[in-house]
CSV table of C-alpha atoms and ligand atoms in Angstrom, one decimal:
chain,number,residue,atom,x,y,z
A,20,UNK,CA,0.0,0.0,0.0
A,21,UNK,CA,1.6,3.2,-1.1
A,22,UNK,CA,1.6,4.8,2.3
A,23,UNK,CA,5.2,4.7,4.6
A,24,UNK,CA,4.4,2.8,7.5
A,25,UNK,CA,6.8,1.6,10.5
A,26,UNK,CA,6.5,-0.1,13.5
A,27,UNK,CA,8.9,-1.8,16.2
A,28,UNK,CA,12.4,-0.2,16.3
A,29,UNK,CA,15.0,0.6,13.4
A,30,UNK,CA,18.0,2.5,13.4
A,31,UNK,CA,18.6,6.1,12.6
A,32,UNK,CA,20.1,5.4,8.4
A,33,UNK,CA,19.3,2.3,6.5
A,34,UNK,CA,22.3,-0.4,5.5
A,35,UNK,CA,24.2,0.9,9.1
A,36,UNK,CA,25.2,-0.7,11.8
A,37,UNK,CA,22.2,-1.8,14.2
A,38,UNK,CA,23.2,-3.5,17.2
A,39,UNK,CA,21.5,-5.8,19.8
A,40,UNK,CA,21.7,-4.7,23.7
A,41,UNK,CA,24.5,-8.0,23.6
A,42,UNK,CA,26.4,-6.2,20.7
A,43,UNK,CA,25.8,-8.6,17.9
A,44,UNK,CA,24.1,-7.2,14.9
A,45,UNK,CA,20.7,-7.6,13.9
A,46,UNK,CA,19.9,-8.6,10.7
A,47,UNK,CA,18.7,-6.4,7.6
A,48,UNK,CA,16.4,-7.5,5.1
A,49,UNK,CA,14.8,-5.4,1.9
A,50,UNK,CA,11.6,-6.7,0.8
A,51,UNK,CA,11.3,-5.4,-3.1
A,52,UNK,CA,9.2,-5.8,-6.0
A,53,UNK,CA,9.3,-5.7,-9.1
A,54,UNK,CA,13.1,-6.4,-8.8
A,55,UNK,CA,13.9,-3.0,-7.2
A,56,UNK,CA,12.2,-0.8,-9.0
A,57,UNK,CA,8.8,-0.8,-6.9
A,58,UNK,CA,7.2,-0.6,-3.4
A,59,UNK,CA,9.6,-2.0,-0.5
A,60,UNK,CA,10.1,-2.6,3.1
A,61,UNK,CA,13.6,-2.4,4.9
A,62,UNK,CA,13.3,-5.4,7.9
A,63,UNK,CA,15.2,-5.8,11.0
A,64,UNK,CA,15.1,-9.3,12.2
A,65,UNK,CA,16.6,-10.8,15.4
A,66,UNK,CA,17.9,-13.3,13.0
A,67,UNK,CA,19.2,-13.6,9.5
A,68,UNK,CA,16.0,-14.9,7.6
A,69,UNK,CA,18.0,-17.3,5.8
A,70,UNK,CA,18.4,-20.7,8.4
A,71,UNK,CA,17.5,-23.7,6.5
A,72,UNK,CA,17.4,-26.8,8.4
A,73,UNK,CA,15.6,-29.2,6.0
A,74,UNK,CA,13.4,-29.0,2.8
A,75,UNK,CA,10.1,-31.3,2.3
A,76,UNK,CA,9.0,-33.3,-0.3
A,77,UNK,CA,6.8,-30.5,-2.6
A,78,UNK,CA,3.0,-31.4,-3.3
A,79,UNK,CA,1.0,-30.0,-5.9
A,80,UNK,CA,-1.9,-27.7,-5.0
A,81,UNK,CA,-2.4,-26.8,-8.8
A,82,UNK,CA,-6.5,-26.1,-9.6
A,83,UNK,CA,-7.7,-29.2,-11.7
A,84,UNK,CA,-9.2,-27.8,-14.8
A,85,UNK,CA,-13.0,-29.7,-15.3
A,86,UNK,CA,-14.0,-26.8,-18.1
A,87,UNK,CA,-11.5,-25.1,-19.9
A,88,UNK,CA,-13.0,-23.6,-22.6
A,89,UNK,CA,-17.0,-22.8,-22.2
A,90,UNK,CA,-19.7,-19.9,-23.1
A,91,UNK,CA,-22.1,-20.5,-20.5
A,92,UNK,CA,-23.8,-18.4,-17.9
A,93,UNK,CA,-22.5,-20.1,-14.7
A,94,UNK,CA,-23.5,-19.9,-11.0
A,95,UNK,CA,-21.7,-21.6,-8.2
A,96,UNK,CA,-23.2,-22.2,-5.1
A,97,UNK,CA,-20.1,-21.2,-2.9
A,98,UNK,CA,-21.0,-22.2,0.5
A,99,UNK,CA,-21.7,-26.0,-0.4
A,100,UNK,CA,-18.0,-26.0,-0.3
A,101,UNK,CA,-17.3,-28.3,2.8
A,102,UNK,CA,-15.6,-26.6,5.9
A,103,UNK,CA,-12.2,-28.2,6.7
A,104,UNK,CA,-9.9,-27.9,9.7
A,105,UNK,CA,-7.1,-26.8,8.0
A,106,UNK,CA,-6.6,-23.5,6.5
A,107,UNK,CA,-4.3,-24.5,3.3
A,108,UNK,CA,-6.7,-27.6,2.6
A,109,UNK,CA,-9.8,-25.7,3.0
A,110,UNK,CA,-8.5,-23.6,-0.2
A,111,UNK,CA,-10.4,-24.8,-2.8
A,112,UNK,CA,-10.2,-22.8,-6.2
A,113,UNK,CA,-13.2,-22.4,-8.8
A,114,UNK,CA,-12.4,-20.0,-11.4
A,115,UNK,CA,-8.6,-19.6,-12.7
A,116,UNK,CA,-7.0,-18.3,-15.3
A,117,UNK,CA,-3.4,-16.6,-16.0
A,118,UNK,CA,-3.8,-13.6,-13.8
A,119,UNK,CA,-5.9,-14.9,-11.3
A,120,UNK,CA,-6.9,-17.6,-9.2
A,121,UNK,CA,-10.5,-17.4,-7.4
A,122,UNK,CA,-11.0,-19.6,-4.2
A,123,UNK,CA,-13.5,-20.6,-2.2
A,124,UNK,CA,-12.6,-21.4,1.8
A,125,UNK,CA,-14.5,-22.5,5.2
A,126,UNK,CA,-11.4,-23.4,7.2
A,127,UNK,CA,-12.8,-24.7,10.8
A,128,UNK,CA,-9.1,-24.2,12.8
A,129,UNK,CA,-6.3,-21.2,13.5
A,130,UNK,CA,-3.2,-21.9,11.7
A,131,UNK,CA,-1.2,-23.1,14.9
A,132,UNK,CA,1.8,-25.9,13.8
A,133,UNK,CA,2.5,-24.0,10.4
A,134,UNK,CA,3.0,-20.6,8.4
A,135,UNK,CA,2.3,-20.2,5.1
A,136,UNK,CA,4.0,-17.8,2.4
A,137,UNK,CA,2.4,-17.4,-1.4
A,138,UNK,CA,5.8,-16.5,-3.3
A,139,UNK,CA,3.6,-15.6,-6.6
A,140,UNK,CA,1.0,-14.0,-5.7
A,141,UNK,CA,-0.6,-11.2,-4.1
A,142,UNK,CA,-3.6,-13.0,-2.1
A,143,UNK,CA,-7.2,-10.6,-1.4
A,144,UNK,CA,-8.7,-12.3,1.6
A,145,UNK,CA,-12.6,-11.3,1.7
A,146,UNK,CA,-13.9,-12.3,4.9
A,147,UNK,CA,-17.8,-12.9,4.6
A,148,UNK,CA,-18.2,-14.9,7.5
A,149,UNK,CA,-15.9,-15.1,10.4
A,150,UNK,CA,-13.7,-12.6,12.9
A,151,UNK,CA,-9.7,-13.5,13.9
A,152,UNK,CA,-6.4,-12.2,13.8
A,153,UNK,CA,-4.1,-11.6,10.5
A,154,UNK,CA,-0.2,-12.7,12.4
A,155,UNK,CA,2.7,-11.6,10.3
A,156,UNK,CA,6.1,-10.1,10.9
A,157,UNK,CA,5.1,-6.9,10.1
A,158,UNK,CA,2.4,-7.0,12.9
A,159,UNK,CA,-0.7,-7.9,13.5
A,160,UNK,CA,-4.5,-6.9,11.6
A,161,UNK,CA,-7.8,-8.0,13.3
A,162,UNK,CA,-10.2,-9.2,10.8
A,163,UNK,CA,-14.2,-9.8,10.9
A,164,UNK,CA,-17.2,-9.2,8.4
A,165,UNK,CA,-16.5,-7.4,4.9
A,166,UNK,CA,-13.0,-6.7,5.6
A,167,UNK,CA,-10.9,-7.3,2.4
A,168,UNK,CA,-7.1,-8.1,4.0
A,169,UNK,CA,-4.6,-7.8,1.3
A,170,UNK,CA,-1.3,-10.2,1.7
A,171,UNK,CA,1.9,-8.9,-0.6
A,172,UNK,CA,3.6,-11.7,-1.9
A,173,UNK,CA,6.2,-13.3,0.1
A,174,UNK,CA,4.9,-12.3,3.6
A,175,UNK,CA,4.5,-15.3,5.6
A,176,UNK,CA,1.4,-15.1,7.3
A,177,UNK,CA,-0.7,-17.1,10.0
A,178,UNK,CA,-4.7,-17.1,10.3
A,179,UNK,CA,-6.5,-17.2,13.6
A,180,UNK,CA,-9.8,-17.6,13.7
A,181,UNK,CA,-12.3,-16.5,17.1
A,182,UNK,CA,-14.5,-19.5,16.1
A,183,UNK,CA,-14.6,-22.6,13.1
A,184,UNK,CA,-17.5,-20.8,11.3
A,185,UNK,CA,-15.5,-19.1,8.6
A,186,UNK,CA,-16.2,-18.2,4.9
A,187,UNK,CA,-13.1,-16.5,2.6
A,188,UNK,CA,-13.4,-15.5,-0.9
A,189,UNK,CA,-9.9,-15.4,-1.9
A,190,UNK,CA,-7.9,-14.2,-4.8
A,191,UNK,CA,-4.5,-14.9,-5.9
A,192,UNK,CA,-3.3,-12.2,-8.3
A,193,UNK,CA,-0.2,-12.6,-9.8
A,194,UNK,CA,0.4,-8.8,-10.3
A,195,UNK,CA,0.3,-6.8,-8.0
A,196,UNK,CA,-2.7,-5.8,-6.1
A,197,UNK,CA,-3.1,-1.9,-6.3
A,198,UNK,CA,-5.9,0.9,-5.4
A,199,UNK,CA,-7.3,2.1,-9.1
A,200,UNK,CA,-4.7,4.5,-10.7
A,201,UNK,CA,-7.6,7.1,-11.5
A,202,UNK,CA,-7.9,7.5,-8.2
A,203,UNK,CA,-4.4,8.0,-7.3
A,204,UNK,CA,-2.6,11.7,-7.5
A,205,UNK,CA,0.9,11.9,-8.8
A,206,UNK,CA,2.3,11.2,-5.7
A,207,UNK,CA,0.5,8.2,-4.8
A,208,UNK,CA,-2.2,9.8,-2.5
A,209,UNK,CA,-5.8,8.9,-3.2
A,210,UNK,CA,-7.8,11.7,-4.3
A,211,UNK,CA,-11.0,13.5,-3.7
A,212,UNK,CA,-13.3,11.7,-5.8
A,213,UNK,CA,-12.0,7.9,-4.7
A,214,UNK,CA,-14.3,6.0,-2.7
A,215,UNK,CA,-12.3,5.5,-0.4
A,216,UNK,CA,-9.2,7.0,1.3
A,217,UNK,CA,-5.9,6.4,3.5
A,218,UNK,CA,-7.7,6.9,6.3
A,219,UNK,CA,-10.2,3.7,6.0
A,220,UNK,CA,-6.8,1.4,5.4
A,221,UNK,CA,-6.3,-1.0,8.4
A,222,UNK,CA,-2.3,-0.9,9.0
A,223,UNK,CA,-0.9,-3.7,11.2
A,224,UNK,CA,-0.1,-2.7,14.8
A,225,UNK,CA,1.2,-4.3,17.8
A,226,UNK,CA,4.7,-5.7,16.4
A,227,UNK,CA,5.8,-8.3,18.7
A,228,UNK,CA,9.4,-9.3,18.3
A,229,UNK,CA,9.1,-13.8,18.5
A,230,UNK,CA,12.7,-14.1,19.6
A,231,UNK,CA,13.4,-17.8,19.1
A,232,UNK,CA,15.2,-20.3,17.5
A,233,UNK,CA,13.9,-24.0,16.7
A,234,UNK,CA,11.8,-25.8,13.7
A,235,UNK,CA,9.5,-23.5,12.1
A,236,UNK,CA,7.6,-25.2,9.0
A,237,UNK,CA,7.0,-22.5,6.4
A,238,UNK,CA,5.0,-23.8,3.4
A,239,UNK,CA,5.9,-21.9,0.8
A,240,UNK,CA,3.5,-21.7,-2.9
A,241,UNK,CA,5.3,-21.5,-5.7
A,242,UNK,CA,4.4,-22.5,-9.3
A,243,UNK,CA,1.0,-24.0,-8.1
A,244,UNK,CA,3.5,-26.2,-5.6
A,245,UNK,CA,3.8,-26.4,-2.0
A,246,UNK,CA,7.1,-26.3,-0.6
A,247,UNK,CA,7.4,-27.4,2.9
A,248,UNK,CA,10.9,-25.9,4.8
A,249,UNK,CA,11.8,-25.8,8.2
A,250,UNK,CA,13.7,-22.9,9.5
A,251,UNK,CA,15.8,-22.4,12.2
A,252,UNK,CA,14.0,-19.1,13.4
A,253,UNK,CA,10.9,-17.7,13.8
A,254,UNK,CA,9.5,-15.6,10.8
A,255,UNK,CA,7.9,-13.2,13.5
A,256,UNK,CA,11.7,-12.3,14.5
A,257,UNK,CA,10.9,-8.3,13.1
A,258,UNK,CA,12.7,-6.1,15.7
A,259,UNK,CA,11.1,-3.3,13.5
A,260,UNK,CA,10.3,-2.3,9.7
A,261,UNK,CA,9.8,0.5,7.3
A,262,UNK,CA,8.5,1.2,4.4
A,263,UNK,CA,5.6,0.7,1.7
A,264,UNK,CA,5.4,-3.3,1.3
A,265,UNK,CA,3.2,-5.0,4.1
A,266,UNK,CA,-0.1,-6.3,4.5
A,267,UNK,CA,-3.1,-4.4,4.9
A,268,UNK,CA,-7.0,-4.4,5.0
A,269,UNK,CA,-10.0,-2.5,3.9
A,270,UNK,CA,-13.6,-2.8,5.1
A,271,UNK,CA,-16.3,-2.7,2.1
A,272,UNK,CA,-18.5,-0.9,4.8
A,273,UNK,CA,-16.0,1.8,4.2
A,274,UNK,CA,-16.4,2.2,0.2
A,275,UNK,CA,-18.4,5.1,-0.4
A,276,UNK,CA,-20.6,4.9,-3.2
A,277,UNK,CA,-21.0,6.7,-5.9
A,278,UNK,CA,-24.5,7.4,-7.0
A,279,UNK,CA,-26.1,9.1,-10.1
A,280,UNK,CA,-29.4,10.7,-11.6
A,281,UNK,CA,-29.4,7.2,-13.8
A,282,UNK,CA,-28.0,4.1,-13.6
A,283,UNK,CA,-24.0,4.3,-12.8
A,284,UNK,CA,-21.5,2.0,-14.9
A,285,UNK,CA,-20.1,-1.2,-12.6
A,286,UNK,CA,-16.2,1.4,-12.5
A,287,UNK,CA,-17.4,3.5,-9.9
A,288,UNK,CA,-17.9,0.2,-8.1
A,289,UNK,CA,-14.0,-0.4,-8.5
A,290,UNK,CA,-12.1,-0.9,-5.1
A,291,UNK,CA,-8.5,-2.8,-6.4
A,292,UNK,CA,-7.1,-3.4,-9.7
A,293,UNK,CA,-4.5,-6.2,-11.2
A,294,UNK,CA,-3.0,-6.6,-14.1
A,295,UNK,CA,-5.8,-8.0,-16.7
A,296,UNK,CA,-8.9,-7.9,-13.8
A,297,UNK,CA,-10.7,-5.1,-11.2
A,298,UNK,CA,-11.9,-5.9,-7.6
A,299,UNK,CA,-15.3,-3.9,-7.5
A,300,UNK,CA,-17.8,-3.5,-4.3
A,301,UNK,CA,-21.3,-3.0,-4.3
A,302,UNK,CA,-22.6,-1.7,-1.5
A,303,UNK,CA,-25.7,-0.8,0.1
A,304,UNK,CA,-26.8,2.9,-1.4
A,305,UNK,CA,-29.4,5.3,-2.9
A,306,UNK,CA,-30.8,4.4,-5.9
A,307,UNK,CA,-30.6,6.8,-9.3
A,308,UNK,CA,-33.1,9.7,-8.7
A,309,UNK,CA,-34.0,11.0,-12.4
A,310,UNK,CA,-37.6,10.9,-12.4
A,311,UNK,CA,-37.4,8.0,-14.9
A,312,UNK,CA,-34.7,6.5,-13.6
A,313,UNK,CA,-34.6,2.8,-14.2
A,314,UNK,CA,-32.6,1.6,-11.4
A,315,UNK,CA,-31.9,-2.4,-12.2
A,316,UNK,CA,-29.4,-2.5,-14.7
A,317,UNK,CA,-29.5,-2.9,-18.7
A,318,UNK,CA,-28.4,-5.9,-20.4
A,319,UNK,CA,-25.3,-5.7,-21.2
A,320,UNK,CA,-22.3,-7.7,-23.4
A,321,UNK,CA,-18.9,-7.3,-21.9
A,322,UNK,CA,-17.4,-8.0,-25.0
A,323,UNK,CA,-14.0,-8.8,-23.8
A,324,UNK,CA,-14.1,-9.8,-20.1
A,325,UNK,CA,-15.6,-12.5,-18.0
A,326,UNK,CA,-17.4,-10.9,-15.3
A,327,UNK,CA,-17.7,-12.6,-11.6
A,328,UNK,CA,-20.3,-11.8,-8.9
A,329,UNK,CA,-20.2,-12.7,-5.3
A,330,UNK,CA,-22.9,-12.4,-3.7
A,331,UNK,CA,-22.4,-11.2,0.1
A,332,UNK,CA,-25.8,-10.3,1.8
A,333,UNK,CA,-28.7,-7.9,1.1
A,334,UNK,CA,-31.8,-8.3,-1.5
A,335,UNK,CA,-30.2,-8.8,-4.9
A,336,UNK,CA,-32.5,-6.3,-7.0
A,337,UNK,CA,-31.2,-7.5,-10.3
A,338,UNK,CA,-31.5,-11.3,-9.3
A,339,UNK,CA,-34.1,-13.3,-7.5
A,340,UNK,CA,-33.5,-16.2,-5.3
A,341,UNK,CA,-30.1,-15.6,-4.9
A,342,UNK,CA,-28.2,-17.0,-1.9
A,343,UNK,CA,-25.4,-15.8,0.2
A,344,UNK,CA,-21.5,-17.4,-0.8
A,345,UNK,CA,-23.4,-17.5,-4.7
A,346,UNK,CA,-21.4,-16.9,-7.2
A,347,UNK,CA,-22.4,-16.4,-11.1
A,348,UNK,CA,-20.3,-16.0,-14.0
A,349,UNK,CA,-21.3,-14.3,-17.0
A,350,UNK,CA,-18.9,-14.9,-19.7
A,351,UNK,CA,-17.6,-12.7,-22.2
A,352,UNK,CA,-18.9,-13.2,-25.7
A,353,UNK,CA,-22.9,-13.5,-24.7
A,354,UNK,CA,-24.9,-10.9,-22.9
A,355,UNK,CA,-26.6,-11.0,-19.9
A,356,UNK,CA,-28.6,-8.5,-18.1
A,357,UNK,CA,-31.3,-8.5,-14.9
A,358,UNK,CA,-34.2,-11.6,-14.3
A,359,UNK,CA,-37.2,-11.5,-15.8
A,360,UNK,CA,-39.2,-8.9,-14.4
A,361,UNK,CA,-36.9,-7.3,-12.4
A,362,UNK,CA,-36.6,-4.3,-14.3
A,363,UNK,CA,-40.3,-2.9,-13.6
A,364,UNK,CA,-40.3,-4.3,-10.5
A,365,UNK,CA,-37.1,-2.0,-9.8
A,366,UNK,CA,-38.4,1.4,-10.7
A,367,UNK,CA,-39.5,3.9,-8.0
A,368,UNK,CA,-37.2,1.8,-5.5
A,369,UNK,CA,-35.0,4.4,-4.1
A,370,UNK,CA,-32.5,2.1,-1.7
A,371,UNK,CA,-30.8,-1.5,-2.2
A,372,UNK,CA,-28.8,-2.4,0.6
A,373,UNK,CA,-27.4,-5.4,-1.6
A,374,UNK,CA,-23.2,-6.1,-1.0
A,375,UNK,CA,-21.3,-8.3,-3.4
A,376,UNK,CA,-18.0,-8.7,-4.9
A,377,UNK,CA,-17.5,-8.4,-8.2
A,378,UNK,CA,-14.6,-9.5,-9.9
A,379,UNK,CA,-14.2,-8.5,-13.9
A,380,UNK,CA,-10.7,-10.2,-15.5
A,381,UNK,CA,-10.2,-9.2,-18.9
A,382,UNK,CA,-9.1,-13.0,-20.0
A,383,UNK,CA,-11.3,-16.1,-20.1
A,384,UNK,CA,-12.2,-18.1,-16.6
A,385,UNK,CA,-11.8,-22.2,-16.3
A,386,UNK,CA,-13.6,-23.7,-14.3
A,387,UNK,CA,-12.0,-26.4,-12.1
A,388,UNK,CA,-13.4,-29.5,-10.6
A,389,UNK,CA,-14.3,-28.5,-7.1
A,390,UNK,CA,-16.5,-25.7,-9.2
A,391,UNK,CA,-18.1,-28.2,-11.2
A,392,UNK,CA,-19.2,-29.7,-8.0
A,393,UNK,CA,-21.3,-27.0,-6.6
A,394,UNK,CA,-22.6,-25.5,-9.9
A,395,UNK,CA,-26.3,-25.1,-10.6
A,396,UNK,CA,-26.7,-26.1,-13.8
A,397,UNK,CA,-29.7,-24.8,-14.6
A,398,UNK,CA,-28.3,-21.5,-14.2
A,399,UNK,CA,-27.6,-20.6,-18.0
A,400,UNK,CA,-31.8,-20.7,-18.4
A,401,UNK,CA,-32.5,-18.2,-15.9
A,402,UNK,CA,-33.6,-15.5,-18.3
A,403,UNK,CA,-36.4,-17.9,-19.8
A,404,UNK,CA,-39.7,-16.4,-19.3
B,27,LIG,FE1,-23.3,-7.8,-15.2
């Protein structure tokens, strides 16, 4: 997140000499990406963050295609995915493609014996159900309801969750995840007109240095593999940090919407952008207020992008019997538009206090087999009248 946070202690200049009360030096770390030539972190750990002790036999988490090429309107019932004690294994994903991988998650227990690091990807954590505690190095975020907690790549991370009834939306983006550039001044700052600003990001707080030495088992994704190492330190070593790199969250509660005389095109919903896809929020607001406004949406072809809904609570104006954890998936290349009736029925309705996800990526979906599994198939007929 392009705002200069630190926490914990760090010396006066960077790359200088930073010693421990003993005398012995702490170790430096820089956190960069896009080699060096974007956002980065300057870390202080108790220990170099470099200790091997042994390296695990890897094990593929890759998504298992089912549907790889398709031009069908799709809906997924996203809470029959099962709940599952463990975090990584509760992970299931449902709609991939080169940018981005969509999961689906109802993990039951705290990450407590293992932490986990995604080395490729920049992970969006939408918590629909369920409140807990983000643990990284860089400190600590509490999470609960509509909180979107963003995870840089390559910060090692543990979940823990206040109680087993949890549902995540997660995606993996294998850009960078970044606030929309319209809304971003020269320097970085977000500007009048965003939905949102600094002040609604969730920074972690309450750095606590984990000053210990022993087996740590780091699981570590790379390549659609998992990697299992032990190291001889603690990951939570930080003494203290700097910089722009680091994890952060945003509450949907806290978009602001943006609201018109007649209906508003799905950008002003836009919350995060990768390369090839945008994160949107729709949130509970006034309806359009020309006197012959039409506030369900038209039909519409997105010519040349998929377009993903997840469906969080509310009444779905556009959509009838709809369920919460529902996702549908209108591809590109056919149109699609409200349900039968719904337009009429949507006029003079000044309020929806609907709240969804929308996720729009510019390059085709597949659809893999733990998708296939929870899919209503009569979906696509939905417009039949
Ligand atoms: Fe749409």
């Amino acid at each position: 997140m392009p705002i200069y946070h630190t926490l914990g202690t760090i010396p006066h200049k960077r790359h200088t000499q930073f010693r421990k009360p003993d005398g012995t030096l702490y170790a430096e770390e820089l956190v960069s990406t896009e080699g060096f030539s974007s956002l980065y972190s300057l870390v202080y750990h108790a220990y170099p963050p470099t200790i091997v002790k042994e390296l695990g036999e890897p094990y593929s988490v890759e998504p298992k295609i089912a549907r790889e090429k398709h031009l069908k309107h799709t809906s997924l019932i996203g809470f029959n995915i099962k709940p599952e004690d463990d975090y990584l294994k509760s992970r299931k994903p449902v709609l991939v493609n080169a940018d981005l991988h969509i999961s689906l998650a109802a993990p039951r227990k705290s990450m407590t014996d293992y932490f986990y690091k995604n080395s490729q990807a920049d992970e969006v954590i939408f918590i629909h159900e369920g409140t807990g505690t983000l643990k990284t190095g860089f400190g600590k975020i509490k999470f609960e309801y509509g909180d979107y907690l963003v995870i840089p790549r390559g910060t090692i991370y543990q979940l823990e969750f206040d109680t087993p009834d949890n549902r995540l939306f997660i995606v993996e983006s294998f850009s960078p995840i970044r606030s929309p550039k319209r809304y971003r001044n020269a320097y970085g700052q977000l500007m009048e007109h965003s939905p949102y600003c600094e002040r609604d990001i969730k920074r972690p707080t309450d750095l606590e240095t984990i000053d210990q030495t022993g087996d740590f088992k780091i699981l570590i994704k790379k390549q659609g593999l998992i990697y299992p190492y032990t190291y001889g330190t603690h990951p939570f070593d930080f003494i203290g940090w700097d910089g722009f790199h680091y994890p952060w969250a945003f509450s949907i509660h806290d978009f602001e919407p943006i609201t018109g005389r007649v209906h508003q095109p799905p950008p002003v919903h836009q919350t995060f952008e990768g390369n090839n896809f945008v994160i949107c929020s729709f949130v509970p607001r006034k309806f359009d207020y020309h006197p012959l406004s039409i506030p369900a949406p038209y039909n519409h072809s997105n010519v040349d992008s998929d377009e993903v809904l997840y469906y969080v609570d509310g009444d779905f104006m556009s959509r009838k019997s709809v369920v919460k954890g529902q996702i549908t998936l209108h591809p590109g290349g056919i149109p699609h538009g409200p349900a039968p009736g719904s337009v009429e029925k949507s006029i003079g309705k000044e309020f929806t206090d609907e709240l969804a996800v929308m996720i729009d990526p510019f390059r085709p979906l597949m659809l893999t087999e733990d998708a296939i599994q929870i899919e209503d198939e009569s979906y696509y007929k939905s417009w039949v009248i």
